[in-house]
PDB file of C-alpha atoms in Angstrom:
ATOM      1  CA  MET A   1     104.743 -11.543  13.358  1.00  0.00           C
ATOM      2  CA  ARG A   2     101.974 -14.130  11.756  1.00  0.00           C
ATOM      3  CA  ALA A   3      99.912 -11.247  11.106  1.00  0.00           C
ATOM      4  CA  PRO A   4     102.094  -8.728   9.118  1.00  0.00           C
ATOM      5  CA  TYR A   5     102.470 -12.506   6.581  1.00  0.00           C
ATOM      6  CA  LEU A   6      99.790 -12.786   6.110  1.00  0.00           C
ATOM      7  CA  ALA A   7      98.817  -9.554   4.884  1.00  0.00           C
ATOM      8  CA  LEU A   8     101.805  -9.427   2.274  1.00  0.00           C
ATOM      9  CA  ALA A   9     100.708 -12.850   1.037  1.00  0.00           C
ATOM     10  CA  ALA A  10      97.194 -11.298   0.701  1.00  0.00           C
ATOM     11  CA  ALA A  11      98.742  -8.739  -1.476  1.00  0.00           C
ATOM     12  CA  GLY A  12     101.058 -10.955  -3.840  1.00  0.00           C
ATOM     13  CA  ALA A  13      97.767 -13.172  -4.807  1.00  0.00           C
ATOM     14  CA  SER A  14      95.669  -9.958  -5.797  1.00  0.00           C
ATOM     15  CA  LEU A  15      98.704  -9.188  -8.430  1.00  0.00           C
ATOM     16  CA  LEU A  16      99.273 -12.390  -9.381  1.00  0.00           C
ATOM     17  CA  ALA A  17      95.555 -13.065 -10.047  1.00  0.00           C
ATOM     18  CA  PRO A  18      94.453 -12.540 -13.576  1.00  0.00           C
ATOM     19  CA  THR A  19      92.090  -9.865 -14.121  1.00  0.00           C
ATOM     20  CA  SER A  20      89.681  -9.441 -16.403  1.00  0.00           C
ATOM     21  CA  PRO A  21      89.448  -6.764 -19.320  1.00  0.00           C
ATOM     22  CA  PRO A  22      88.029  -3.331 -19.092  1.00  0.00           C
ATOM     23  CA  PRO A  23      84.262  -3.169 -20.877  1.00  0.00           C
ATOM     24  CA  ALA A  24      83.854  -2.299 -24.408  1.00  0.00           C
ATOM     25  CA  PRO A  25      83.322   0.650 -25.165  1.00  0.00           C
ATOM     26  CA  ALA A  26      79.373   1.351 -27.314  1.00  0.00           C
ATOM     27  CA  PRO A  27      79.469   2.082 -30.645  1.00  0.00           C
ATOM     28  CA  ASP A  28      78.384   5.170 -31.739  1.00  0.00           C
ATOM     29  CA  PRO A  29      75.108   5.960 -32.869  1.00  0.00           C
ATOM     30  CA  VAL A  30      74.376   6.082 -36.701  1.00  0.00           C
ATOM     31  CA  PRO A  31      72.473   9.302 -37.130  1.00  0.00           C
ATOM     32  CA  ALA A  32      69.350   9.084 -39.405  1.00  0.00           C
ATOM     33  CA  PRO A  33      69.565   9.758 -42.779  1.00  0.00           C
ATOM     34  CA  SER A  34      68.440  13.680 -43.940  1.00  0.00           C
ATOM     35  CA  ALA A  35      65.301  13.624 -46.129  1.00  0.00           C
ATOM     36  CA  ALA A  36      68.106  15.291 -49.322  1.00  0.00           C
ATOM     37  CA  ALA A  37      70.332  11.820 -48.900  1.00  0.00           C
ATOM     38  CA  VAL A  38      67.411   9.773 -49.258  1.00  0.00           C
ATOM     39  CA  PRO A  39      67.362   8.350 -52.941  1.00  0.00           C
ATOM     40  CA  ARG A  40      64.300   9.162 -55.281  1.00  0.00           C
ATOM     41  CA  PRO A  41      62.887   6.084 -57.050  1.00  0.00           C
ATOM     42  CA  ALA A  42      63.664   5.914 -60.624  1.00  0.00           C
ATOM     43  CA  GLY A  43      61.430   7.949 -62.905  1.00  0.00           C
ATOM     44  CA  LYS A  44      59.308  10.205 -59.767  1.00  0.00           C
ATOM     45  CA  PRO A  45      60.742  13.529 -60.637  1.00  0.00           C
ATOM     46  CA  ALA A  46      60.757  16.149 -56.751  1.00  0.00           C
ATOM     47  CA  ALA A  47      57.555  17.528 -56.294  1.00  0.00           C
ATOM     48  CA  ARG A  48      57.958  21.217 -57.365  1.00  0.00           C
ATOM     49  CA  HIS A  49      56.489  24.165 -54.853  1.00  0.00           C
ATOM     50  CA  GLU A  50      53.577  25.503 -57.782  1.00  0.00           C
ATOM     51  CA  ASP A  51      52.819  29.502 -56.698  1.00  0.00           C
ATOM     52  CA  PRO A  52      48.739  29.912 -56.838  1.00  0.00           C
ATOM     53  CA  VAL A  53      46.506  30.887 -59.914  1.00  0.00           C
ATOM     54  CA  THR A  54      45.761  34.273 -58.743  1.00  0.00           C
ATOM     55  CA  ALA A  55      43.760  37.807 -60.287  1.00  0.00           C
ATOM     56  CA  ALA A  56      46.696  39.737 -59.895  1.00  0.00           C
ATOM     57  CA  ARG A  57      49.476  37.006 -61.301  1.00  0.00           C
ATOM     58  CA  LEU A  58      47.141  36.588 -64.267  1.00  0.00           C
ATOM     59  CA  ARG A  59      46.548  40.348 -64.816  1.00  0.00           C
ATOM     60  CA  ALA A  60      50.204  41.475 -65.018  1.00  0.00           C
ATOM     61  CA  ARG A  61      51.114  38.570 -67.314  1.00  0.00           C
ATOM     62  CA  VAL A  62      48.730  39.999 -69.652  1.00  0.00           C
ATOM     63  CA  ARG A  63      49.511  43.325 -68.738  1.00  0.00           C
ATOM     64  CA  ALA A  64      51.120  44.365 -72.311  1.00  0.00           C
ATOM     65  CA  CYS A  65      48.952  43.559 -75.884  1.00  0.00           C
ATOM     66  CA  VAL A  66      50.857  41.936 -78.726  1.00  0.00           C
ATOM     67  CA  PRO A  67      47.484  42.711 -80.952  1.00  0.00           C
ATOM     68  CA  VAL A  68      46.308  39.725 -82.998  1.00  0.00           C
ATOM     69  CA  SER A  69      43.075  41.647 -84.402  1.00  0.00           C
ATOM     70  CA  ARG A  70      42.988  43.819 -87.670  1.00  0.00           C
ATOM     71  CA  GLY A  71      40.462  46.340 -86.228  1.00  0.00           C
ATOM     72  CA  ARG A  72      39.069  46.691 -82.877  1.00  0.00           C
ATOM     73  CA  TYR A  73      35.659  45.819 -81.036  1.00  0.00           C
ATOM     74  CA  ARG A  74      33.155  48.359 -79.049  1.00  0.00           C
ATOM     75  CA  THR A  75      31.678  47.237 -76.034  1.00  0.00           C
ATOM     76  CA  ASP A  76      27.928  48.482 -77.323  1.00  0.00           C
ATOM     77  CA  ALA A  77      26.240  49.443 -79.831  1.00  0.00           C
ATOM     78  CA  HIS A  78      26.954  53.122 -79.387  1.00  0.00           C
ATOM     79  CA  ALA A  79      30.553  52.761 -77.279  1.00  0.00           C
ATOM     80  CA  PRO A  80      33.650  53.958 -79.614  1.00  0.00           C
ATOM     81  CA  ALA A  81      35.581  50.935 -80.874  1.00  0.00           C
ATOM     82  CA  THR A  82      39.018  51.168 -78.164  1.00  0.00           C
ATOM     83  CA  VAL A  83      39.304  47.165 -77.926  1.00  0.00           C
ATOM     84  CA  PRO A  84      42.086  45.331 -79.300  1.00  0.00           C
ATOM     85  CA  VAL A  85      42.316  41.475 -78.991  1.00  0.00           C
ATOM     86  CA  CYS A  86      45.666  40.589 -77.924  1.00  0.00           C
ATOM     87  CA  GLY A  87      47.527  37.520 -78.329  1.00  0.00           C
ATOM     88  CA  THR A  88      50.860  35.399 -76.730  1.00  0.00           C
ATOM     89  CA  ARG A  89      51.851  32.204 -77.934  1.00  0.00           C
ATOM     90  CA  GLU A  90      49.726  30.708 -75.907  1.00  0.00           C
ATOM     91  CA  THR A  91      46.646  32.584 -75.015  1.00  0.00           C
ATOM     92  CA  VAL A  92      44.164  35.230 -77.250  1.00  0.00           C
ATOM     93  CA  PHE A  93      42.946  37.679 -74.697  1.00  0.00           C
ATOM     94  CA  TRP A  94      40.749  41.075 -74.233  1.00  0.00           C
ATOM     95  CA  LYS A  95      39.495  43.445 -71.720  1.00  0.00           C
ATOM     96  CA  ALA A  96      36.323  44.909 -71.869  1.00  0.00           C
ATOM     97  CA  ASP A  97      32.754  44.908 -69.669  1.00  0.00           C
ATOM     98  CA  LEU A  98      30.667  41.987 -68.998  1.00  0.00           C
ATOM     99  CA  ASP A  99      26.646  41.790 -70.569  1.00  0.00           C
ATOM    100  CA  ILE A 100      24.844  38.965 -69.652  1.00  0.00           C
ATOM    101  CA  ASP A 101      24.070  36.614 -72.327  1.00  0.00           C
ATOM    102  CA  CYS A 102      21.253  34.339 -71.530  1.00  0.00           C
ATOM    103  CA  ASP A 103      20.721  32.861 -74.573  1.00  0.00           C
ATOM    104  CA  GLY A 104      20.022  28.993 -75.058  1.00  0.00           C
ATOM    105  CA  ARG A 105      17.943  25.906 -73.392  1.00  0.00           C
ATOM    106  CA  PRO A 106      15.272  27.845 -71.418  1.00  0.00           C
ATOM    107  CA  THR A 107      15.842  27.650 -67.567  1.00  0.00           C
ATOM    108  CA  ARG A 108      13.994  29.486 -64.009  1.00  0.00           C
ATOM    109  CA  ARG A 109      15.949  32.627 -64.295  1.00  0.00           C
ATOM    110  CA  CYS A 110      16.939  32.568 -68.422  1.00  0.00           C
ATOM    111  CA  ASN A 111      13.599  32.365 -70.514  1.00  0.00           C
ATOM    112  CA  ARG A 112      11.657  34.817 -72.637  1.00  0.00           C
ATOM    113  CA  ARG A 113       9.849  36.431 -69.562  1.00  0.00           C
ATOM    114  CA  THR A 114      12.917  36.994 -67.263  1.00  0.00           C
ATOM    115  CA  ASP A 115      14.706  38.471 -70.877  1.00  0.00           C
ATOM    116  CA  PRO A 116      13.232  40.124 -73.381  1.00  0.00           C
ATOM    117  CA  CYS A 117      15.910  39.906 -75.559  1.00  0.00           C
ATOM    118  CA  PHE A 118      16.545  35.707 -75.581  1.00  0.00           C
ATOM    119  CA  VAL A 119      17.086  33.103 -78.044  1.00  0.00           C
ATOM    120  CA  PRO A 120      16.547  29.604 -77.645  1.00  0.00           C
ATOM    121  CA  ARG A 121      19.741  28.869 -79.640  1.00  0.00           C
ATOM    122  CA  THR A 122      23.627  29.401 -78.961  1.00  0.00           C
ATOM    123  CA  ALA A 123      26.030  28.994 -81.769  1.00  0.00           C
ATOM    124  CA  TYR A 124      27.667  25.812 -79.956  1.00  0.00           C
ATOM    125  CA  ARG A 125      25.907  22.739 -78.759  1.00  0.00           C
ATOM    126  CA  GLN A 126      25.902  19.935 -76.112  1.00  0.00           C
ATOM    127  CA  SER A 127      27.006  16.725 -77.207  1.00  0.00           C
ATOM    128  CA  ASP A 128      23.155  15.764 -77.036  1.00  0.00           C
ATOM    129  CA  GLY A 129      22.091  18.315 -79.453  1.00  0.00           C
ATOM    130  CA  ARG A 130      20.606  20.592 -76.856  1.00  0.00           C
ATOM    131  CA  PRO A 131      21.668  24.172 -76.856  1.00  0.00           C
ATOM    132  CA  LEU A 132      23.477  25.208 -73.732  1.00  0.00           C
ATOM    133  CA  ALA A 133      22.272  26.305 -70.812  1.00  0.00           C
ATOM    134  CA  ALA A 134      23.360  29.683 -69.738  1.00  0.00           C
ATOM    135  CA  GLU A 135      22.136  29.570 -66.225  1.00  0.00           C
ATOM    136  CA  ARG A 136      23.929  26.253 -65.448  1.00  0.00           C
ATOM    137  CA  LEU A 137      27.311  26.735 -67.611  1.00  0.00           C
ATOM    138  CA  PRO A 138      30.179  29.260 -67.604  1.00  0.00           C
ATOM    139  CA  TYR A 139      30.977  30.164 -71.012  1.00  0.00           C
ATOM    140  CA  ILE A 140      31.963  33.106 -72.947  1.00  0.00           C
ATOM    141  CA  VAL A 141      30.955  35.179 -76.351  1.00  0.00           C
ATOM    142  CA  VAL A 142      33.215  35.166 -78.865  1.00  0.00           C
ATOM    143  CA  PRO A 143      32.798  38.273 -82.080  1.00  0.00           C
ATOM    144  CA  ALA A 144      31.601  36.158 -85.417  1.00  0.00           C
ATOM    145  CA  PRO A 145      34.031  36.099 -87.686  1.00  0.00           C
ATOM    146  CA  SER A 146      34.698  38.887 -89.704  1.00  0.00           C
ATOM    147  CA  ARG A 147      37.471  41.011 -90.996  1.00  0.00           C
ATOM    148  CA  ILE A 148      38.319  42.356 -87.904  1.00  0.00           C
ATOM    149  CA  TRP A 149      39.408  39.103 -86.664  1.00  0.00           C
ATOM    150  CA  ASN A 150      38.988  35.767 -87.104  1.00  0.00           C
ATOM    151  CA  HIS A 151      39.034  33.530 -83.931  1.00  0.00           C
ATOM    152  CA  ARG A 152      38.828  30.102 -85.575  1.00  0.00           C
ATOM    153  CA  ALA A 153      42.378  31.401 -86.982  1.00  0.00           C
ATOM    154  CA  ASP A 154      43.968  32.043 -83.419  1.00  0.00           C
ATOM    155  CA  GLY A 155      43.103  28.325 -82.423  1.00  0.00           C
ATOM    156  CA  VAL A 156      39.451  29.068 -80.494  1.00  0.00           C
ATOM    157  CA  ARG A 157      36.567  26.972 -81.519  1.00  0.00           C
ATOM    158  CA  GLY A 158      33.040  26.041 -79.259  1.00  0.00           C
ATOM    159  CA  GLY A 159      34.438  23.930 -76.371  1.00  0.00           C
ATOM    160  CA  SER A 160      37.803  26.110 -75.863  1.00  0.00           C
ATOM    161  CA  VAL A 161      39.188  27.275 -72.369  1.00  0.00           C
ATOM    162  CA  ALA A 162      38.945  30.654 -70.973  1.00  0.00           C
ATOM    163  CA  ALA A 163      40.000  31.918 -68.102  1.00  0.00           C
ATOM    164  CA  VAL A 164      37.955  35.138 -66.877  1.00  0.00           C
ATOM    165  CA  VAL A 165      39.450  37.277 -64.229  1.00  0.00           C
ATOM    166  CA  TYR A 166      37.119  40.377 -62.679  1.00  0.00           C
ATOM    167  CA  ARG A 167      38.470  41.994 -59.529  1.00  0.00           C
ATOM    168  CA  GLY A 168      40.569  39.733 -57.544  1.00  0.00           C
ATOM    169  CA  ARG A 169      38.369  36.453 -58.599  1.00  0.00           C
ATOM    170  CA  VAL A 170      39.616  34.134 -61.923  1.00  0.00           C
ATOM    171  CA  ARG A 171      36.733  31.971 -62.765  1.00  0.00           C
ATOM    172  CA  TYR A 172      37.169  29.249 -65.692  1.00  0.00           C
ATOM    173  CA  ALA A 173      34.867  29.056 -69.019  1.00  0.00           C
ATOM    174  CA  VAL A 174      34.378  27.496 -72.278  1.00  0.00           C
ATOM    175  CA  VAL A 175      33.796  29.605 -75.221  1.00  0.00           C
ATOM    176  CA  GLY A 176      29.801  28.817 -76.051  1.00  0.00           C
ATOM    177  CA  ASP A 177      28.356  30.925 -78.148  1.00  0.00           C
ATOM    178  CA  THR A 178      29.453  33.737 -81.230  1.00  0.00           C
ATOM    179  CA  GLY A 179      28.299  37.593 -80.989  1.00  0.00           C
ATOM    180  CA  PRO A 180      27.661  40.611 -83.350  1.00  0.00           C
ATOM    181  CA  ARG A 181      31.075  40.817 -85.243  1.00  0.00           C
ATOM    182  CA  ASP A 182      31.874  44.653 -83.738  1.00  0.00           C
ATOM    183  CA  LEU A 183      31.178  43.910 -80.397  1.00  0.00           C
ATOM    184  CA  VAL A 184      32.876  42.404 -77.911  1.00  0.00           C
ATOM    185  CA  GLY A 185      32.851  41.769 -73.757  1.00  0.00           C
ATOM    186  CA  GLU A 186      29.302  38.820 -72.747  1.00  0.00           C
ATOM    187  CA  ALA A 187      29.663  35.998 -70.360  1.00  0.00           C
ATOM    188  CA  SER A 188      26.500  33.850 -69.472  1.00  0.00           C
ATOM    189  CA  TYR A 189      24.847  33.951 -66.232  1.00  0.00           C
ATOM    190  CA  ALA A 190      26.502  31.510 -64.943  1.00  0.00           C
ATOM    191  CA  THR A 191      29.626  32.945 -65.767  1.00  0.00           C
ATOM    192  CA  ALA A 192      28.633  35.741 -64.065  1.00  0.00           C
ATOM    193  CA  ARG A 193      27.257  35.032 -61.000  1.00  0.00           C
ATOM    194  CA  ALA A 194      30.724  32.529 -60.557  1.00  0.00           C
ATOM    195  CA  LEU A 195      32.228  36.349 -60.744  1.00  0.00           C
ATOM    196  CA  GLY A 196      30.412  37.988 -58.276  1.00  0.00           C
ATOM    197  CA  ILE A 197      28.878  40.524 -61.357  1.00  0.00           C
ATOM    198  CA  PRO A 198      25.387  40.459 -61.390  1.00  0.00           C
ATOM    199  CA  PRO A 199      23.667  38.192 -63.520  1.00  0.00           C
ATOM    200  CA  ASN A 200      19.638  39.899 -64.489  1.00  0.00           C
ATOM    201  CA  PRO A 201      20.126  39.842 -67.969  1.00  0.00           C
ATOM    202  CA  ARG A 202      18.076  43.423 -67.430  1.00  0.00           C
ATOM    203  CA  HIS A 203      20.396  45.512 -65.694  1.00  0.00           C
ATOM    204  CA  GLY A 204      23.219  43.280 -65.001  1.00  0.00           C
ATOM    205  CA  GLY A 205      26.530  42.761 -66.091  1.00  0.00           C
ATOM    206  CA  ALA A 206      29.690  44.742 -65.364  1.00  0.00           C
ATOM    207  CA  ASP A 207      30.709  47.944 -67.160  1.00  0.00           C
ATOM    208  CA  SER A 208      34.013  47.272 -67.035  1.00  0.00           C
ATOM    209  CA  GLY A 209      36.984  45.415 -65.623  1.00  0.00           C
ATOM    210  CA  VAL A 210      36.692  41.749 -67.047  1.00  0.00           C
ATOM    211  CA  THR A 211      39.735  40.476 -68.456  1.00  0.00           C
ATOM    212  CA  TYR A 212      39.279  37.589 -70.900  1.00  0.00           C
ATOM    213  CA  ILE A 213      41.675  34.978 -71.468  1.00  0.00           C
ATOM    214  CA  VAL A 214      41.099  31.746 -73.883  1.00  0.00           C
ATOM    215  CA  PHE A 215      43.828  28.575 -74.304  1.00  0.00           C
ATOM    216  CA  LYS A 216      44.822  28.447 -77.589  1.00  0.00           C
ATOM    217  CA  ASN A 217      43.803  25.081 -79.024  1.00  0.00           C
ATOM    218  CA  SER A 218      42.358  23.711 -76.118  1.00  0.00           C
ATOM    219  CA  ARG A 219      39.095  22.024 -76.153  1.00  0.00           C
ATOM    220  CA  VAL A 220      36.489  20.087 -73.257  1.00  0.00           C
ATOM    221  CA  THR A 221      34.575  17.306 -74.306  1.00  0.00           C
ATOM    222  CA  PRO A 222      31.294  17.344 -73.268  1.00  0.00           C
ATOM    223  CA  ILE A 223      31.356  20.921 -73.665  1.00  0.00           C
ATOM    224  CA  GLN A 224      29.063  21.429 -70.450  1.00  0.00           C
ATOM    225  CA  ASP A 225      31.007  20.440 -67.846  1.00  0.00           C
ATOM    226  CA  PRO A 226      32.363  22.426 -65.973  1.00  0.00           C
ATOM    227  CA  ALA A 227      34.271  20.878 -63.746  1.00  0.00           C
ATOM    228  CA  ALA A 228      36.354  19.263 -66.853  1.00  0.00           C
ATOM    229  CA  ALA A 229      36.624  23.215 -67.637  1.00  0.00           C
ATOM    230  CA  ALA A 230      38.304  24.230 -64.129  1.00  0.00           C
ATOM    231  CA  ALA A 231      40.594  21.698 -64.031  1.00  0.00           C
ATOM    232  CA  THR A 232      41.765  22.054 -67.464  1.00  0.00           C
ATOM    233  CA  GLY A 233      41.572  26.369 -67.437  1.00  0.00           C
ATOM    234  CA  GLU A 234      43.493  25.422 -63.747  1.00  0.00           C
ATOM    235  CA  ARG A 235      46.135  23.398 -65.548  1.00  0.00           C
ATOM    236  CA  LEU A 236      46.474  25.266 -68.441  1.00  0.00           C
ATOM    237  CA  ALA A 237      46.763  28.960 -66.545  1.00  0.00           C
ATOM    238  CA  ARG A 238      49.472  27.447 -64.247  1.00  0.00           C
ATOM    239  CA  ARG A 239      51.451  26.472 -67.451  1.00  0.00           C
ATOM    240  CA  PHE A 240      50.645  30.076 -69.291  1.00  0.00           C
ATOM    241  CA  LEU A 241      51.759  31.802 -65.796  1.00  0.00           C
ATOM    242  CA  GLY A 242      54.973  29.693 -65.342  1.00  0.00           C
ATOM    243  CA  ALA A 243      56.617  30.752 -69.393  1.00  0.00           C
ATOM    244  CA  PRO A 244      58.302  33.310 -70.090  1.00  0.00           C
ATOM    245  CA  ALA A 245      56.301  36.599 -69.871  1.00  0.00           C
ATOM    246  CA  GLY A 246      58.629  38.215 -72.634  1.00  0.00           C
ATOM    247  CA  ALA A 247      57.285  35.803 -74.985  1.00  0.00           C
ATOM    248  CA  GLY A 248      56.482  36.980 -78.543  1.00  0.00           C
ATOM    249  CA  HIS A 249      53.492  35.986 -80.760  1.00  0.00           C
ATOM    250  CA  PRO A 250      54.157  34.315 -83.535  1.00  0.00           C
ATOM    251  CA  ALA A 251      52.738  35.297 -87.198  1.00  0.00           C
ATOM    252  CA  PRO A 252      48.770  34.028 -86.631  1.00  0.00           C
ATOM    253  CA  ASP A 253      47.645  31.315 -89.324  1.00  0.00           C
ATOM    254  CA  ARG A 254      44.841  33.151 -91.287  1.00  0.00           C
ATOM    255  CA  THR A 255      43.784  30.018 -93.330  1.00  0.00           C
ATOM    256  CA  GLY A 256      41.984  28.986 -89.300  1.00  0.00           C
ATOM    257  CA  GLY A 257      44.777  26.756 -88.060  1.00  0.00           C
ATOM    258  CA  THR A 258      44.052  24.194 -85.735  1.00  0.00           C
ATOM    259  CA  GLY A 259      42.278  23.480 -82.699  1.00  0.00           C
ATOM    260  CA  GLY A 260      39.281  20.911 -81.701  1.00  0.00           C
ATOM    261  CA  THR A 261      35.445  21.879 -82.205  1.00  0.00           C
ATOM    262  CA  GLY A 262      34.552  21.440 -78.268  1.00  0.00           C
ATOM    263  CA  GLY A 263      30.451  21.558 -79.335  1.00  0.00           C
ATOM    264  CA  THR A 264      27.898  21.004 -82.807  1.00  0.00           C
ATOM    265  CA  ALA A 265      27.724  24.642 -84.629  1.00  0.00           C
ATOM    266  CA  GLY A 266      24.263  25.953 -83.436  1.00  0.00           C
ATOM    267  CA  ALA A 267      22.228  27.656 -85.769  1.00  0.00           C
ATOM    268  CA  GLY A 268      23.271  31.064 -84.284  1.00  0.00           C
ATOM    269  CA  GLY A 269      24.991  32.774 -81.513  1.00  0.00           C
ATOM    270  CA  GLY A 270      21.830  34.095 -79.884  1.00  0.00           C
ATOM    271  CA  PRO A 271      20.108  37.242 -79.399  1.00  0.00           C
ATOM    272  CA  ARG A 272      22.915  39.641 -80.965  1.00  0.00           C
ATOM    273  CA  GLY A 273      22.894  38.472 -85.029  1.00  0.00           C
ATOM    274  CA  ALA A 274      26.218  36.618 -85.071  1.00  0.00           C
ATOM    275  CA  PRO A 275      25.904  33.499 -87.212  1.00  0.00           C
ATOM    276  CA  ALA A 276      26.806  30.417 -85.808  1.00  0.00           C
ATOM    277  CA  GLY A 277      30.282  29.386 -86.471  1.00  0.00           C
ATOM    278  CA  THR A 278      31.455  26.154 -87.914  1.00  0.00           C
ATOM    279  CA  PRO A 279      33.680  24.689 -86.172  1.00  0.00           C
ATOM    280  CA  GLY A 280      36.962  23.058 -87.168  1.00  0.00           C
ATOM    281  CA  ALA A 281      38.189  20.084 -88.016  1.00  0.00           C
ATOM    282  CA  GLY A 282      39.627  18.448 -84.522  1.00  0.00           C
ATOM    283  CA  ALA A 283      42.907  19.083 -83.687  1.00  0.00           C
ATOM    284  CA  GLY A 284      45.281  18.808 -86.673  1.00  0.00           C
ATOM    285  CA  GLY A 285      42.332  19.495 -88.683  1.00  0.00           C
ATOM    286  CA  THR A 286      42.087  22.703 -91.879  1.00  0.00           C
ATOM    287  CA  ALA A 287      40.209  25.643 -91.545  1.00  0.00           C
ATOM    288  CA  SER A 288      36.599  25.678 -91.292  1.00  0.00           C
ATOM    289  CA  ALA A 289      34.506  26.758 -94.430  1.00  0.00           C
ATOM    290  CA  ALA A 290      32.739  30.584 -94.225  1.00  0.00           C
ATOM    291  CA  PRO A 291      29.775  30.066 -91.356  1.00  0.00           C
ATOM    292  CA  PRO A 292      26.772  29.448 -92.305  1.00  0.00           C
ATOM    293  CA  ALA A 293      23.658  32.557 -92.486  1.00  0.00           C
ATOM    294  CA  PRO A 294      21.502  32.597 -89.818  1.00  0.00           C
ATOM    295  CA  ALA A 295      18.987  30.218 -89.465  1.00  0.00           C
ATOM    296  CA  PRO A 296      15.075  31.435 -91.333  1.00  0.00           C
ATOM    297  CA  GLY A 297      12.788  33.408 -87.976  1.00  0.00           C
ATOM    298  CA  ARG A 298      16.315  34.487 -86.475  1.00  0.00           C
ATOM    299  CA  VAL A 299      15.537  37.440 -84.479  1.00  0.00           C
ATOM    300  CA  THR A 300      18.474  40.162 -84.382  1.00  0.00           C
ATOM    301  CA  VAL A 301      18.951  42.601 -81.773  1.00  0.00           C
ATOM    302  CA  PRO A 302      21.899  44.453 -81.059  1.00  0.00           C
ATOM    303  CA  ARG A 303      23.940  43.568 -77.780  1.00  0.00           C
ATOM    304  CA  GLY A 304      23.647  47.355 -77.489  1.00  0.00           C
ATOM    305  CA  ALA A 305      19.846  46.859 -76.846  1.00  0.00           C
ATOM    306  CA  ARG A 306      20.728  44.980 -73.128  1.00  0.00           C
ATOM    307  CA  HIS A 307      22.463  48.355 -71.986  1.00  0.00           C
ATOM    308  CA  SER A 308      18.956  50.713 -72.943  1.00  0.00           C
ATOM    309  CA  LEU A 309      17.545  48.283 -70.389  1.00  0.00           C
ATOM    310  CA  ARG A 310      19.885  49.081 -67.757  1.00  0.00           C
TER     311      ARG A 310
END
């Protein structure tokens, strides 16, 4: 009888002994905050994705034309006048050919030997007073002021920034020279080369398909800085593409408007025979005086002569 008694005593002791509490359950893991829940520091707007500037987008943006010129321009001396200058609130633009301007400071590829129409002057000069170098600086040529159109009235001056579109390429340039009062469609050796257009002044250029978009009241200082022109042009082009496509063109200020000068006015606008335009007084300035007459001894050669050399 002793063994059963001991078994019963052990069982009773186990029942009377204090029991340890069960371990507490592990806390649920706290999920990491999502990126959307992270508060943004004050004063820092969310980064916005911007589509790249492409030739197709720019061409679509300037598909419709609201003319700002009072007439149309020829692309060559003997061609019919078919090209208007069009406008939006931010730009003026035209669609034409591209003849090679090799004027300005003589270089290895732009001089009297390589270009029979060469003139060592440009309508606008560098910050050091020397003419622009067509071989090195991407620039475009605008028609000299006339009854057809006065570019200064639409905020276009020496040093204004332009996007030049050809096929699938977009390149940025400055307004660097002036041409004949009735012709349009010309750019420097460097501009043509950047667009993949043959830049030879004797037989280069493109017969059609070039779109010139000039941003109003823009300016690159110094005018001879192509990197500054590219950065400014890219910024302005993005802004232009983000504007409503149907933005109308306000009535132009024919008194001359505002805008920077860009470069210093030179003695003339190259071999096309256009007088040099006198830049305005800067941002917020008034209209410039009438352009001076060509410098004595200036050679006047119609731009169409370049095509006769092709």
